[in-house]
Amino acid sequence: MDFTTTKEVENYYYESHRVSSNDLTMSLYCGTACRRKFFWCYRLLSTYVTKTRYLFELKEDDDACKKAQQTGAFYLFHNLAPLLQKSEHQYLAPQYSLLELERLLGKFGQDSQILEDSVLIGCSEQQEAWFALDLGLNSSSSINASLQKAEMETALQGSFIKLTKALFELNVKDASLLSTAQALLRWHDTHQFCSRSGQPTKKNVSGSKRVCPSNNIIYYPQVAPVVITLVSDGTRCLLVRQSSFPKGMYSALAGFCDIGESLEETVRREIAEEVGLEVDRLHYSASQHWPFPNSTLMIACHATVKPGQTELQVNLKELEAAAWFSRDEVATVLRRNNLSNQQQSGAVPFWLPPKLAIAHQLIKEWVEKPTCSPLPA
Ligand SMILES: NC(=O)c1ccc[n+]([C@@H]2O[C@H](COP(=O)([O-])OP(=O)(O)OC[C@H]3O[C@@H](n4cnc5c(N)ncnc54)[C@H](O)[C@@H]3O)[C@@H](O)[C@H]2O)c1
Ligand SMILES: [Mg+2]
């Protein structure tokens, strides 16, 4: 496809990709004076914009979403454990077409009505919609009996594996998709009734909401905001452990946002509550959806306390231990973290969360880039 004027580009994309001229202006603005470069710059942007708008349409429009299921791909779960296949050193999440799924359900003598419980979790750049379906959860809208797990696993040549166990052995794309899927499936499973009328709520086709037919109250999937903060005194950082952590693991300090709080207020409160310190400065680093034990949005920050005000008063109701560690100590543990069990030798004083966890990224960032431009808390 070649164009001679930007108007032609605009018309083409407006017609075929349902994007506005504002988007185009933005992409042209970002490009150079060369028309071909405009085009490629725009193509890059348009893939994302087009995909986003397609997903928006599927969430809002039940008929469009049903149609997307015909050509879509399904990820399978059983009681919130994803179906995985082992390949070399990692797990792979297989996808199934609607036809394959219907055949499978037929083989097990099950009603294809269970497909109504599937939830939309994303789409490919070519607009192949992706869905997740749990074959083991009992749902009000479909068959009551759980499908036989072992028989399913044999037929599907895979295993339903707990996400807590499998997450760190998945590639980034599958880890993110399956985390989203599990969070959404869990939310639907636990929010089947209206908290006002007590009546069963009805899921829309994509699973982006549930509605109470008796009073039209709309329920949206919930996510709880949590701050996770790496506190530093300039030369050392504070690592903590809860009794529920795996043995020997230390992490950054985390806490749920209370209603009415800003992120800054949560950071200050949690640090005061858990280790008895006052934050001097803080700055935002990144965020991550975290599926365990329920859906949270982890908001990661770096904070500093004033030098000379570093004495810890650990709240033992919340934490099992908290201590300051030097940059060298943390760097050594990070290096060991990246080695396999066989490569590790000697006693490991403690270990840190795996790469995929935002706590790991936060700690790594501190080790590698100690000075950032902090804001007053
Ligand atoms: N991805 C990561 O790197 C990472 C690292 C550390 C912690 N986390 C997650 O952060 C979350 C919070 O950390 P924490 O346990 O230290 O929080 P926390 O310090 O706020 O303590 C948890 C307590 O807060 C209360 N609470 C308040 N609001 C809550 C809500 N919406 N849901 C559940 N409990 C609520 C409960 O009493 C609970 O026992 C945990 O779910 C944990 O999985 C993730
Ligand atoms: Mg905490």
XYZ file of C-alpha atoms in Angstrom, residues 21-204:
184
model
C -7.642 11.794 12.734
C -6.429 12.899 16.165
C -4.525 9.641 16.467
C -3.099 10.213 13.042
C -2.063 13.765 13.842
C -0.325 12.461 16.917
C 1.580 9.864 14.945
C 2.494 12.317 12.213
C 3.652 14.756 14.826
C 5.951 12.081 16.193
C 7.332 11.229 12.753
C 9.764 12.976 10.414
C 8.956 14.942 7.292
C 9.325 11.817 5.193
C 5.964 10.436 4.101
C 7.109 6.827 4.205
C 8.388 7.264 7.710
C 5.059 8.814 8.687
C 3.433 5.707 7.371
C 5.630 3.283 9.324
C 5.468 5.433 12.439
C 1.713 5.392 12.128
C 1.548 1.676 11.413
C 3.381 0.983 14.660
C 1.043 3.132 16.644
C -2.044 1.931 14.839
C -1.467 -1.738 15.698
C -1.754 -0.923 19.375
C -4.596 1.564 18.965
C -6.539 -0.793 16.712
C -6.075 -3.700 19.098
C -7.155 -1.617 22.069
C -10.280 -0.421 20.325
C -11.130 -3.920 19.181
C -10.912 -5.178 22.762
C -13.024 -2.251 23.934
C -15.681 -3.202 21.380
C -15.646 -6.853 22.485
C -16.068 -5.824 26.127
C -19.042 -3.614 25.335
C -20.807 -5.545 22.596
C -22.066 -9.060 23.426
C -22.765 -9.980 19.781
C -19.303 -8.889 18.634
C -17.757 -10.890 21.463
C -19.757 -14.020 20.606
C -18.589 -13.654 17.017
C -14.982 -13.275 18.207
C -15.300 -16.572 20.097
C -15.890 -18.375 16.764
C -12.378 -17.517 15.577
C -10.776 -17.010 18.980
C -8.425 -19.104 21.103
C -9.158 -20.477 24.574
C -6.883 -21.066 27.559
C -8.162 -23.708 29.958
C -8.242 -23.806 33.768
C -9.483 -26.272 36.349
C -10.392 -24.789 39.720
C -8.241 -21.768 38.842
C -5.191 -23.893 37.936
C -4.128 -23.289 34.300
C -3.618 -26.148 31.849
C 0.098 -26.282 31.033
C 2.439 -28.420 29.006
C 6.054 -28.887 30.035
C 8.656 -28.015 27.413
C 12.384 -28.161 28.262
C 12.814 -25.783 31.208
C 9.519 -23.973 31.022
C 5.780 -24.390 30.927
C 3.728 -23.534 27.864
C 0.053 -22.598 27.919
C -1.739 -24.354 25.029
C -4.603 -22.652 23.189
C -7.730 -24.343 21.791
C -10.184 -23.214 19.148
C -13.919 -23.142 19.838
C -14.358 -26.184 17.617
C -11.711 -28.184 19.510
C -13.295 -27.170 22.778
C -16.789 -28.188 21.678
C -15.417 -31.543 20.536
C -13.694 -32.011 23.898
C -16.817 -31.141 25.878
C -18.797 -33.523 23.674
C -16.304 -36.294 24.364
C -16.887 -35.846 28.092
C -20.642 -35.710 27.637
C -20.772 -32.105 28.791
C -23.023 -29.289 27.693
C -21.339 -26.576 25.626
C -23.295 -24.072 27.735
C -20.214 -23.948 29.957
C -18.627 -21.804 27.222
C -20.803 -18.954 28.502
C -18.521 -18.816 31.540
C -15.474 -17.927 29.445
C -13.856 -14.524 29.894
C -12.025 -12.314 27.416
C -8.372 -11.804 28.392
C -6.788 -10.153 25.353
C -6.177 -10.460 21.636
C -3.323 -10.880 19.180
C -2.138 -8.122 16.872
C -4.117 -9.875 14.135
C -7.249 -9.510 16.299
C -7.579 -13.125 17.297
C -9.464 -12.809 20.589
C -8.191 -14.805 23.579
C -10.494 -16.267 26.204
C -10.082 -18.244 29.409
C -12.464 -20.941 30.596
C -12.494 -22.859 33.859
C -13.686 -26.455 33.445
C -13.684 -27.189 37.160
C -15.551 -24.354 38.840
C -19.225 -24.805 39.544
C -21.128 -21.951 38.055
C -24.747 -20.949 38.437
C -25.039 -20.420 34.698
C -23.868 -23.837 33.583
C -23.494 -27.476 34.475
C -23.078 -28.228 38.128
C -20.819 -31.228 38.027
C -17.077 -30.496 37.765
C -15.408 -32.137 34.850
C -13.090 -34.946 35.706
C -9.659 -33.384 36.068
C -7.449 -36.422 35.460
C -9.412 -37.507 32.380
C -9.201 -33.999 31.032
C -5.445 -33.877 31.562
C -4.954 -37.109 29.637
C -7.121 -35.944 26.765
C -5.402 -32.548 26.649
C -1.865 -33.926 27.126
C -1.123 -31.455 29.871
C -1.608 -30.810 33.582
C -3.609 -28.289 35.546
C -0.890 -26.707 37.688
C -1.318 -24.165 40.461
C -0.362 -20.717 39.215
C 1.718 -20.054 42.356
C 3.913 -22.953 41.288
C 3.980 -22.317 37.548
C 4.130 -18.521 37.248
C 7.902 -18.258 37.449
C 8.416 -20.930 34.787
C 6.245 -19.243 32.174
C 7.348 -16.727 29.554
C 6.383 -13.114 30.269
C 3.427 -13.092 27.870
C 1.843 -16.288 29.230
C 2.533 -15.253 32.842
C 0.716 -11.982 32.319
C -2.202 -13.536 30.394
C -2.734 -16.366 32.871
C -2.526 -13.992 35.854
C -5.209 -11.809 34.297
C -7.288 -14.853 33.426
C -7.075 -16.341 36.905
C -7.963 -13.023 38.556
C -10.996 -12.574 36.304
C -12.201 -16.183 36.661
C -11.839 -15.961 40.440
C -13.738 -12.684 40.580
C -16.673 -14.151 38.609
C -16.687 -17.258 40.773
C -16.896 -15.230 43.985
C -19.260 -12.462 42.813
C -22.283 -14.320 41.541
C -24.867 -12.521 43.656
C -25.992 -8.917 43.994
C -25.000 -7.544 47.408
C -28.132 -5.341 47.421
C -30.889 -7.711 46.213
C -29.276 -11.090 46.874
C -30.320 -12.147 43.347
C -27.927 -13.962 40.966
C -26.018 -11.490 38.761
C -25.507 -12.080 35.047
C -22.122 -11.933 33.372
C -21.800 -10.159 30.016
